[in-house]
């Protein structure tokens, strides 16, 4: 059976980008496939969180996963740092990952520009750790948003390289997966910048109260309004429509498209509708979140059971890897 794996860095709460980029695709797949969903807490170390940050954020995000509908009966839900086998594979993959190709990764270059005082080796080798996450379960499908495409290309490259180097077909070539027909999805920010992201500070979080969501959406950047019929939309307006296409019904989107095309669109009306549709989409998650947050024992149990299942799969892969490379198993 094909294996599916996805993960999220626990650097804050889940936002609409995480939800529509990765979680919703995963929810469908967990019904049919052998699925792993994990919390990438080692990845978050590149920005040096405190021990309290690490503990709290893993638990926060676990509760949010469950509130979104990830089902520990169907999928293996675990915390990356509970599966040390990943690190050993990370080491092996690093031995055939080259400085030049790692330095060329766009997200590395961006991070190096944004945090010039902390260009650590973990940032550089972020793609090899991500590849290790995927390959440790020999995953075939990886639900991710568009922003992860370059990391996914690296994971495919490392998988092929290992197979060629040792003349084996141990690792499948992991494919990005998206439910959207156009491939990887990118949820835009409402501040006119590219994507919704934690470090961009432009997120609508799943846990945001309705009043907060309304306020954020009403503040979305717009322009003077449509000037000529059927004109192409500038990026800030296209962004509003992109979000609307994700959370609203087709009828609603068509209605506002029509208003844009005949130059009668009032952004205030569109934003009000968009805010209400985001609230409707996220309300059930918020309600369930309150329940899960009040059950820390349940969260601990889910993480413990997830870790056991994940380690079983990871250690099976690792013993094959060790044998392939020429090491004894311990
Ligand atoms: P992270 O934590 O930045 O984001 C988690 C997931 O959410 C998606 N995403 C988005 N999708 C669409 N539009 C957006 N605005 C948006 N923002 C975030 C991301 O594409 C991602 O799917 N490197 C990963 C975490 C990771 C991982 C892995 C993922 C580590 N190992 C192995 C898959 C497999 C990351 O930083 O995602």
mmCIF file of C-alpha atoms and ligand atoms in Angstrom:
data_model
loop_
_atom_site.group_PDB
_atom_site.id
_atom_site.type_symbol
_atom_site.label_atom_id
_atom_site.label_comp_id
_atom_site.label_asym_id
_atom_site.label_seq_id
_atom_site.Cartn_x
_atom_site.Cartn_y
_atom_site.Cartn_z
ATOM 1 C CA UNK A 1 0.000 0.000 0.000
ATOM 2 C CA UNK A 2 1.241 3.508 -0.778
ATOM 3 C CA UNK A 3 2.557 5.542 2.109
ATOM 4 C CA UNK A 4 1.554 9.174 2.702
ATOM 5 C CA UNK A 5 3.450 11.571 4.949
ATOM 6 C CA UNK A 6 3.163 15.223 5.822
ATOM 7 C CA UNK A 7 4.380 17.578 8.517
ATOM 8 C CA UNK A 8 4.272 21.087 9.886
ATOM 9 C CA UNK A 9 6.804 23.100 11.881
ATOM 10 C CA UNK A 10 5.411 23.959 15.306
ATOM 11 C CA UNK A 11 6.259 27.649 15.237
ATOM 12 C CA UNK A 12 2.873 29.026 16.237
ATOM 13 C CA UNK A 13 -0.700 28.074 15.503
ATOM 14 C CA UNK A 14 -2.003 26.541 12.305
ATOM 15 C CA UNK A 15 -3.136 29.098 9.742
ATOM 16 C CA UNK A 16 -5.314 28.889 6.649
ATOM 17 C CA UNK A 17 -2.221 28.251 4.492
ATOM 18 C CA UNK A 18 -1.272 25.171 6.521
ATOM 19 C CA UNK A 19 -4.848 23.968 6.538
ATOM 20 C CA UNK A 20 -5.613 24.284 2.833
ATOM 21 C CA UNK A 21 -2.036 23.621 1.689
ATOM 22 C CA UNK A 22 -1.422 20.397 3.605
ATOM 23 C CA UNK A 23 -4.052 19.322 6.121
ATOM 24 C CA UNK A 24 -7.174 19.113 3.929
ATOM 25 C CA UNK A 25 -5.402 16.936 1.338
ATOM 26 C CA UNK A 26 -4.197 14.706 4.113
ATOM 27 C CA UNK A 27 -7.694 14.345 5.581
ATOM 28 C CA UNK A 28 -8.899 12.706 2.377
ATOM 29 C CA UNK A 29 -5.890 10.414 2.104
ATOM 30 C CA UNK A 30 -6.049 9.169 5.688
ATOM 31 C CA UNK A 31 -9.204 7.243 4.732
ATOM 32 C CA UNK A 32 -7.381 5.050 2.224
ATOM 33 C CA UNK A 33 -3.637 5.043 2.733
ATOM 34 C CA UNK A 34 -1.065 4.224 5.340
ATOM 35 C CA UNK A 35 -0.604 7.772 6.604
ATOM 36 C CA UNK A 36 1.887 9.603 8.806
ATOM 37 C CA UNK A 37 1.452 13.168 9.985
ATOM 38 C CA UNK A 38 4.110 14.655 12.208
ATOM 39 C CA UNK A 39 5.187 17.770 14.058
ATOM 40 C CA UNK A 40 8.558 18.931 12.739
ATOM 41 C CA UNK A 41 10.001 20.183 16.022
ATOM 42 C CA UNK A 42 13.642 19.604 15.047
ATOM 43 C CA UNK A 43 13.108 21.842 12.046
ATOM 44 C CA UNK A 44 11.958 24.636 14.330
ATOM 45 C CA UNK A 45 15.365 24.622 16.091
ATOM 46 C CA UNK A 46 16.881 26.688 13.287
ATOM 47 C CA UNK A 47 15.419 29.761 15.016
ATOM 48 C CA UNK A 48 16.500 28.730 18.547
ATOM 49 C CA UNK A 49 13.226 28.389 20.496
ATOM 50 C CA UNK A 50 13.373 27.981 24.284
ATOM 51 C CA UNK A 51 12.653 24.567 25.914
ATOM 52 C CA UNK A 52 9.242 25.901 27.068
ATOM 53 C CA UNK A 53 8.443 27.069 23.526
ATOM 54 C CA UNK A 54 9.249 23.629 22.177
ATOM 55 C CA UNK A 55 7.131 21.727 24.671
ATOM 56 C CA UNK A 56 4.119 24.000 24.474
ATOM 57 C CA UNK A 57 4.097 24.437 20.744
ATOM 58 C CA UNK A 58 4.204 20.695 20.030
ATOM 59 C CA UNK A 59 1.193 20.160 22.267
ATOM 60 C CA UNK A 60 -0.676 23.170 20.824
ATOM 61 C CA UNK A 61 -0.226 21.933 17.313
ATOM 62 C CA UNK A 62 -1.151 18.355 18.196
ATOM 63 C CA UNK A 63 -4.487 19.586 19.581
ATOM 64 C CA UNK A 64 -4.993 21.577 16.379
ATOM 65 C CA UNK A 65 -4.244 18.535 14.192
ATOM 66 C CA UNK A 66 -6.911 16.548 16.005
ATOM 67 C CA UNK A 67 -9.372 19.448 15.860
ATOM 68 C CA UNK A 68 -8.854 19.589 12.082
ATOM 69 C CA UNK A 69 -9.911 15.951 11.876
ATOM 70 C CA UNK A 70 -6.634 14.044 11.725
ATOM 71 C CA UNK A 71 -7.634 10.723 13.208
ATOM 72 C CA UNK A 72 -5.119 8.789 15.342
ATOM 73 C CA UNK A 73 -7.094 5.603 14.644
ATOM 74 C CA UNK A 74 -6.470 6.002 10.924
ATOM 75 C CA UNK A 75 -3.171 7.866 10.687
ATOM 76 C CA UNK A 76 0.031 7.750 12.701
ATOM 77 C CA UNK A 77 0.365 11.170 14.316
ATOM 78 C CA UNK A 78 3.717 11.797 15.964
ATOM 79 C CA UNK A 79 6.330 14.280 17.057
ATOM 80 C CA UNK A 80 9.525 14.217 14.965
ATOM 81 C CA UNK A 81 11.861 14.294 17.976
ATOM 82 C CA UNK A 82 10.231 11.080 19.290
ATOM 83 C CA UNK A 83 11.665 9.208 16.291
ATOM 84 C CA UNK A 84 15.483 9.360 16.571
ATOM 85 C CA UNK A 85 15.888 6.984 13.603
ATOM 86 C CA UNK A 86 15.214 10.040 11.428
ATOM 87 C CA UNK A 87 18.483 11.631 12.557
ATOM 88 C CA UNK A 88 20.580 8.661 11.546
ATOM 89 C CA UNK A 89 19.087 8.739 8.062
ATOM 90 C CA UNK A 90 19.650 12.531 8.008
ATOM 91 C CA UNK A 91 23.344 11.868 8.654
ATOM 92 C CA UNK A 92 23.605 9.363 5.795
ATOM 93 C CA UNK A 93 21.782 11.683 3.397
ATOM 94 C CA UNK A 94 24.042 14.579 4.383
ATOM 95 C CA UNK A 95 27.069 12.553 3.256
ATOM 96 C CA UNK A 96 25.876 12.810 -0.330
ATOM 97 C CA UNK A 97 24.290 16.254 -0.208
ATOM 98 C CA UNK A 98 26.565 18.893 -1.702
ATOM 99 C CA UNK A 99 27.259 22.373 -0.444
ATOM 100 C CA UNK A 100 26.560 24.024 -3.802
ATOM 101 C CA UNK A 101 23.110 22.522 -4.230
ATOM 102 C CA UNK A 102 22.135 23.258 -0.606
ATOM 103 C CA UNK A 103 23.289 26.861 -0.918
ATOM 104 C CA UNK A 104 21.179 27.314 -4.038
ATOM 105 C CA UNK A 105 17.887 26.486 -2.265
ATOM 106 C CA UNK A 106 15.756 29.630 -2.344
ATOM 107 C CA UNK A 107 14.441 29.318 1.208
ATOM 108 C CA UNK A 108 18.025 28.995 2.493
ATOM 109 C CA UNK A 109 19.059 32.135 0.625
ATOM 110 C CA UNK A 110 16.021 33.996 1.988
ATOM 111 C CA UNK A 111 16.639 32.886 5.570
ATOM 112 C CA UNK A 112 20.332 33.757 5.287
ATOM 113 C CA UNK A 113 19.314 37.241 4.151
ATOM 114 C CA UNK A 114 16.695 37.659 6.897
ATOM 115 C CA UNK A 115 18.804 36.351 9.773
ATOM 116 C CA UNK A 116 22.429 37.111 8.812
ATOM 117 C CA UNK A 117 23.614 36.533 12.391
ATOM 118 C CA UNK A 118 22.230 33.007 12.495
ATOM 119 C CA UNK A 119 23.081 31.246 9.240
ATOM 120 C CA UNK A 120 23.506 27.877 10.953
ATOM 121 C CA UNK A 121 24.259 24.493 9.398
ATOM 122 C CA UNK A 122 20.738 23.316 10.302
ATOM 123 C CA UNK A 123 19.334 25.937 7.950
ATOM 124 C CA UNK A 124 21.656 24.774 5.195
ATOM 125 C CA UNK A 125 20.750 21.112 5.651
ATOM 126 C CA UNK A 126 17.028 21.734 6.175
ATOM 127 C CA UNK A 127 16.227 19.902 2.903
ATOM 128 C CA UNK A 128 18.159 16.792 3.954
ATOM 129 C CA UNK A 129 16.283 16.617 7.265
ATOM 130 C CA UNK A 130 13.024 17.006 5.368
ATOM 131 C CA UNK A 131 14.094 14.259 2.950
ATOM 132 C CA UNK A 132 14.942 12.042 5.948
ATOM 133 C CA UNK A 133 11.441 12.651 7.381
ATOM 134 C CA UNK A 134 9.931 11.447 4.137
ATOM 135 C CA UNK A 135 12.303 8.616 3.291
ATOM 136 C CA UNK A 136 12.372 7.136 6.809
ATOM 137 C CA UNK A 137 8.848 5.830 6.081
ATOM 138 C CA UNK A 138 9.566 5.333 2.372
ATOM 139 C CA UNK A 139 6.635 7.636 1.623
ATOM 140 C CA UNK A 140 5.185 7.915 -1.885
ATOM 141 C CA UNK A 141 2.850 10.890 -1.507
ATOM 142 C CA UNK A 142 3.515 14.095 0.405
ATOM 143 C CA UNK A 143 0.671 16.594 0.825
ATOM 144 C CA UNK A 144 2.337 20.028 0.852
ATOM 145 C CA UNK A 145 1.673 23.562 -0.359
ATOM 146 C CA UNK A 146 3.402 25.084 -3.361
ATOM 147 C CA UNK A 147 6.074 26.745 -1.204
ATOM 148 C CA UNK A 148 7.588 23.316 -0.428
ATOM 149 C CA UNK A 149 8.162 22.377 -4.063
ATOM 150 C CA UNK A 150 11.895 23.013 -4.045
ATOM 151 C CA UNK A 151 12.348 20.989 -0.850
ATOM 152 C CA UNK A 152 10.369 18.191 -2.489
ATOM 153 C CA UNK A 153 12.639 18.309 -5.544
ATOM 154 C CA UNK A 154 15.612 17.946 -3.223
ATOM 155 C CA UNK A 155 13.956 14.973 -1.477
ATOM 156 C CA UNK A 156 13.461 13.289 -4.862
ATOM 157 C CA UNK A 157 17.053 14.026 -5.785
ATOM 158 C CA UNK A 158 18.405 12.556 -2.515
ATOM 159 C CA UNK A 159 16.207 9.496 -2.902
ATOM 160 C CA UNK A 160 17.433 8.858 -6.466
ATOM 161 C CA UNK A 161 21.021 9.540 -5.475
ATOM 162 C CA UNK A 162 20.952 7.040 -2.619
ATOM 163 C CA UNK A 163 19.376 4.397 -4.846
ATOM 164 C CA UNK A 164 21.994 4.967 -7.567
ATOM 165 C CA UNK A 165 24.916 5.099 -5.172
ATOM 166 C CA UNK A 166 24.032 1.748 -3.610
ATOM 167 C CA UNK A 167 22.433 0.210 -6.661
ATOM 168 C CA UNK A 168 19.132 -0.376 -4.894
ATOM 169 C CA UNK A 169 15.486 0.582 -5.240
ATOM 170 C CA UNK A 170 15.028 1.040 -1.513
ATOM 171 C CA UNK A 171 13.478 4.504 -1.682
ATOM 172 C CA UNK A 172 10.507 5.511 -3.795
ATOM 173 C CA UNK A 173 10.627 8.972 -5.392
ATOM 174 C CA UNK A 174 8.231 10.961 -3.194
ATOM 175 C CA UNK A 175 5.637 13.018 -5.050
ATOM 176 C CA UNK A 176 4.005 16.229 -3.831
ATOM 177 C CA UNK A 177 0.307 15.829 -3.445
ATOM 178 C CA UNK A 178 -2.522 18.347 -3.575
ATOM 179 C CA UNK A 179 -6.280 17.917 -3.782
ATOM 180 C CA UNK A 180 -6.474 21.005 -5.977
ATOM 181 C CA UNK A 181 -6.672 20.232 -9.683
ATOM 182 C CA UNK A 182 -3.988 22.808 -10.501
ATOM 183 C CA UNK A 183 -1.392 21.102 -8.303
ATOM 184 C CA UNK A 184 0.232 22.689 -5.232
ATOM 185 C CA UNK A 185 -1.828 25.432 -3.690
ATOM 186 C CA UNK A 186 -0.601 28.782 -2.374
ATOM 187 C CA UNK A 187 -2.836 30.635 0.068
ATOM 188 C CA UNK A 188 -1.994 34.322 -0.215
ATOM 189 C CA UNK A 189 -1.623 36.803 2.618
ATOM 190 C CA UNK A 190 -4.141 39.641 2.896
ATOM 191 C CA UNK A 191 -1.452 42.285 3.120
ATOM 192 C CA UNK A 192 -0.729 42.231 -0.586
ATOM 193 C CA UNK A 193 2.451 40.173 -0.091
ATOM 194 C CA UNK A 194 2.921 36.719 -1.569
ATOM 195 C CA UNK A 195 1.934 33.875 0.717
ATOM 196 C CA UNK A 196 0.247 33.606 4.062
ATOM 197 C CA UNK A 197 3.006 32.628 6.454
ATOM 198 C CA UNK A 198 4.005 32.785 10.097
ATOM 199 C CA UNK A 199 7.158 34.729 9.410
ATOM 200 C CA UNK A 200 5.242 37.136 7.157
ATOM 201 C CA UNK A 201 2.954 38.038 10.108
ATOM 202 C CA UNK A 202 -0.122 38.082 7.860
ATOM 203 C CA UNK A 203 -1.936 34.944 8.994
ATOM 204 C CA UNK A 204 -5.514 34.098 9.729
ATOM 205 C CA UNK A 205 -5.224 31.324 12.295
ATOM 206 C CA UNK A 206 -7.683 28.474 12.670
ATOM 207 C CA UNK A 207 -8.000 29.416 16.353
ATOM 208 C CA UNK A 208 -8.771 33.105 15.643
ATOM 209 C CA UNK A 209 -12.093 34.217 17.119
ATOM 210 C CA UNK A 210 -14.724 35.401 14.616
ATOM 211 C CA UNK A 211 -14.255 39.038 15.671
ATOM 212 C CA UNK A 212 -10.503 38.742 14.977
ATOM 213 C CA UNK A 213 -11.123 37.137 11.580
ATOM 214 C CA UNK A 214 -13.545 39.920 10.629
ATOM 215 C CA UNK A 215 -11.039 42.570 11.660
ATOM 216 C CA UNK A 216 -8.169 40.944 9.727
ATOM 217 C CA UNK A 217 -10.208 40.462 6.552
ATOM 218 C CA UNK A 218 -11.668 43.982 6.619
ATOM 219 C CA UNK A 219 -8.094 45.317 6.794
ATOM 220 C CA UNK A 220 -7.027 43.378 3.669
ATOM 221 C CA UNK A 221 -5.179 45.568 1.190
ATOM 222 C CA UNK A 222 -7.227 46.573 -1.888
ATOM 223 C CA UNK A 223 -7.059 49.249 -4.587
ATOM 224 C CA UNK A 224 -9.320 51.910 -6.083
ATOM 225 C CA UNK A 225 -11.660 49.311 -7.579
ATOM 226 C CA UNK A 226 -12.300 47.936 -11.072
ATOM 227 C CA UNK A 227 -11.995 50.677 -13.712
ATOM 228 C CA UNK A 228 -12.731 48.954 -17.024
ATOM 229 C CA UNK A 229 -15.015 45.947 -17.616
ATOM 230 C CA UNK A 230 -13.430 42.479 -17.651
ATOM 231 C CA UNK A 231 -9.955 43.795 -16.824
ATOM 232 C CA UNK A 232 -7.305 41.499 -15.322
ATOM 233 C CA UNK A 233 -7.112 41.671 -11.525
ATOM 234 C CA UNK A 234 -4.096 43.200 -9.799
ATOM 235 C CA UNK A 235 -2.360 40.824 -7.378
ATOM 236 C CA UNK A 236 -3.976 42.161 -4.185
ATOM 237 C CA UNK A 237 -7.457 41.620 -5.613
ATOM 238 C CA UNK A 238 -6.594 38.265 -7.191
ATOM 239 C CA UNK A 239 -5.494 37.236 -3.675
ATOM 240 C CA UNK A 240 -8.944 37.995 -2.248
ATOM 241 C CA UNK A 241 -10.511 35.881 -4.972
ATOM 242 C CA UNK A 242 -8.050 33.045 -4.388
ATOM 243 C CA UNK A 243 -9.057 32.893 -0.731
ATOM 244 C CA UNK A 244 -12.705 33.130 -1.621
ATOM 245 C CA UNK A 245 -12.373 30.216 -4.046
ATOM 246 C CA UNK A 246 -11.069 28.101 -1.185
ATOM 247 C CA UNK A 247 -13.620 28.936 1.507
ATOM 248 C CA UNK A 248 -16.788 30.085 -0.320
ATOM 249 C CA UNK A 249 -19.327 28.368 -2.552
ATOM 250 C CA UNK A 250 -18.978 28.531 -6.350
ATOM 251 C CA UNK A 251 -22.108 30.713 -6.525
ATOM 252 C CA UNK A 252 -20.568 33.265 -4.201
ATOM 253 C CA UNK A 253 -17.338 33.385 -6.189
ATOM 254 C CA UNK A 254 -19.240 33.761 -9.460
ATOM 255 C CA UNK A 255 -21.363 36.539 -8.004
ATOM 256 C CA UNK A 256 -18.307 38.591 -7.042
ATOM 257 C CA UNK A 257 -16.495 37.734 -10.304
ATOM 258 C CA UNK A 258 -19.534 39.175 -12.101
ATOM 259 C CA UNK A 259 -19.368 42.304 -9.974
ATOM 260 C CA UNK A 260 -15.664 42.675 -10.772
ATOM 261 C CA UNK A 261 -16.273 42.208 -14.473
ATOM 262 C CA UNK A 262 -19.008 44.851 -14.704
ATOM 263 C CA UNK A 263 -17.124 47.246 -12.416
ATOM 264 C CA UNK A 264 -19.731 47.270 -9.633
ATOM 265 C CA UNK A 265 -17.681 45.373 -7.067
ATOM 266 C CA UNK A 266 -17.567 46.966 -3.613
ATOM 267 C CA UNK A 267 -14.631 45.532 -1.731
ATOM 268 C CA UNK A 268 -16.349 46.063 1.632
ATOM 269 C CA UNK A 269 -19.183 43.697 0.592
ATOM 270 C CA UNK A 270 -16.756 41.120 -0.708
ATOM 271 C CA UNK A 271 -14.639 41.234 2.440
ATOM 272 C CA UNK A 272 -17.699 40.868 4.677
ATOM 273 C CA UNK A 273 -18.758 37.769 2.762
ATOM 274 C CA UNK A 274 -15.224 36.379 2.773
ATOM 275 C CA UNK A 275 -14.893 36.861 6.544
ATOM 276 C CA UNK A 276 -18.211 35.081 7.191
ATOM 277 C CA UNK A 277 -17.217 32.179 4.939
ATOM 278 C CA UNK A 278 -13.844 31.810 6.683
ATOM 279 C CA UNK A 279 -15.658 31.821 10.031
ATOM 280 C CA UNK A 280 -18.097 29.146 8.838
ATOM 281 C CA UNK A 281 -15.233 26.988 7.552
ATOM 282 C CA UNK A 282 -13.188 27.275 10.740
ATOM 283 C CA UNK A 283 -15.924 27.290 13.414
ATOM 284 C CA UNK A 284 -16.135 23.503 13.844
ATOM 285 C CA UNK A 285 -12.340 23.332 14.209
ATOM 286 C CA UNK A 286 -12.379 26.028 16.894
ATOM 287 C CA UNK A 287 -15.098 24.229 18.806
ATOM 288 C CA UNK A 288 -13.238 20.915 18.757
ATOM 289 C CA UNK A 289 -10.016 22.671 19.715
ATOM 290 C CA UNK A 290 -11.522 23.789 23.012
ATOM 291 C CA UNK A 291 -12.334 20.136 23.760
ATOM 292 C CA UNK A 292 -8.872 18.822 22.890
ATOM 293 C CA UNK A 293 -7.085 21.569 24.785
ATOM 294 C CA UNK A 294 -8.894 20.481 27.905
ATOM 295 C CA UNK A 295 -7.605 16.899 27.559
ATOM 296 C CA UNK A 296 -3.818 16.978 27.952
ATOM 297 C CA UNK A 297 -3.768 13.267 28.859
ATOM 298 C CA UNK A 298 -5.409 12.375 25.587
ATOM 299 C CA UNK A 299 -2.828 14.452 23.693
ATOM 300 C CA UNK A 300 0.020 12.710 25.509
ATOM 301 C CA UNK A 301 -1.499 9.307 24.730
ATOM 302 C CA UNK A 302 -1.894 10.152 21.036
ATOM 303 C CA UNK A 303 1.740 11.305 20.866
ATOM 304 C CA UNK A 304 2.968 8.176 22.681
ATOM 305 C CA UNK A 305 1.049 5.741 20.489
ATOM 306 C CA UNK A 306 2.042 7.715 17.383
ATOM 307 C CA UNK A 307 5.709 7.578 18.381
ATOM 308 C CA UNK A 308 5.564 3.797 18.839
ATOM 309 C CA UNK A 309 3.986 3.234 15.446
ATOM 310 C CA UNK A 310 6.309 5.690 13.713
ATOM 311 C CA UNK A 311 9.394 4.122 15.281
ATOM 312 C CA UNK A 312 8.335 0.680 14.137
ATOM 313 C CA UNK A 313 8.192 1.848 10.533
ATOM 314 C CA UNK A 314 11.331 4.009 10.880
ATOM 315 C CA UNK A 315 13.478 1.275 12.422
ATOM 316 C CA UNK A 316 12.437 -1.178 9.690
ATOM 317 C CA UNK A 317 13.634 1.306 7.047
ATOM 318 C CA UNK A 318 16.778 2.088 8.972
ATOM 319 C CA UNK A 319 17.863 -1.528 9.257
ATOM 320 C CA UNK A 320 17.531 -1.835 5.468
ATOM 321 C CA UNK A 321 19.530 1.365 5.038
ATOM 322 C CA UNK A 322 22.277 0.212 7.422
ATOM 323 C CA UNK A 323 22.544 -3.116 5.633
ATOM 324 C CA UNK A 324 22.648 -1.395 2.239
ATOM 325 C CA UNK A 325 25.433 0.960 3.338
ATOM 326 C CA UNK A 326 27.409 -1.833 4.967
ATOM 327 C CA UNK A 327 26.746 -1.343 8.678
ATOM 328 C CA UNK A 328 25.671 -4.011 11.124
ATOM 329 C CA UNK A 329 22.296 -3.602 12.785
ATOM 330 C CA UNK A 330 22.314 -2.882 16.473
HETATM 331 P P1 LIG B 1 5.524 24.746 7.230
HETATM 332 O O1 LIG B 1 5.464 24.449 8.675
HETATM 333 O O2 LIG B 1 6.076 26.054 6.785
HETATM 334 O O3 LIG B 1 4.099 24.579 6.593
HETATM 335 C C1 LIG B 1 3.377 23.381 6.772
HETATM 336 C C2 LIG B 1 2.568 23.049 5.543
HETATM 337 O O4 LIG B 1 1.701 24.134 5.237
HETATM 338 C C3 LIG B 1 1.908 24.521 3.889
HETATM 339 N N1 LIG B 1 1.751 25.982 3.781
HETATM 340 C C4 LIG B 1 1.028 26.559 2.816
HETATM 341 N N2 LIG B 1 0.326 26.036 1.805
HETATM 342 C C5 LIG B 1 -0.323 26.907 1.016
HETATM 343 N N3 LIG B 1 -0.303 28.258 1.187
HETATM 344 C C6 LIG B 1 0.401 28.816 2.201
HETATM 345 N N4 LIG B 1 0.398 30.127 2.376
HETATM 346 C C7 LIG B 1 1.114 27.952 3.073
HETATM 347 N N5 LIG B 1 1.892 28.161 4.155
HETATM 348 C C8 LIG B 1 2.280 26.931 4.580
HETATM 349 C C9 LIG B 1 3.329 24.137 3.560
HETATM 350 O O5 LIG B 1 3.501 24.003 2.163
HETATM 351 C C10 LIG B 1 3.441 22.834 4.296
HETATM 352 O O6 LIG B 1 2.898 21.799 3.523
HETATM 353 N N6 LIG B 1 9.399 22.093 5.632
HETATM 354 C C11 LIG B 1 8.019 21.992 6.066
HETATM 355 C C12 LIG B 1 7.770 21.042 7.225
HETATM 356 C C13 LIG B 1 8.291 19.687 6.980
HETATM 357 C C14 LIG B 1 7.732 18.706 6.100
HETATM 358 C C15 LIG B 1 8.584 17.581 6.200
HETATM 359 C C16 LIG B 1 6.603 18.698 5.289
HETATM 360 C C17 LIG B 1 9.408 19.153 7.534
HETATM 361 N N7 LIG B 1 9.587 17.871 7.073
HETATM 362 C C18 LIG B 1 8.324 16.418 5.475
HETATM 363 C C19 LIG B 1 6.365 17.521 4.560
HETATM 364 C C20 LIG B 1 7.212 16.422 4.651
HETATM 365 C C21 LIG B 1 7.588 23.383 6.500
HETATM 366 O O7 LIG B 1 8.366 24.197 6.920
HETATM 367 O O8 LIG B 1 6.261 23.563 6.468
#
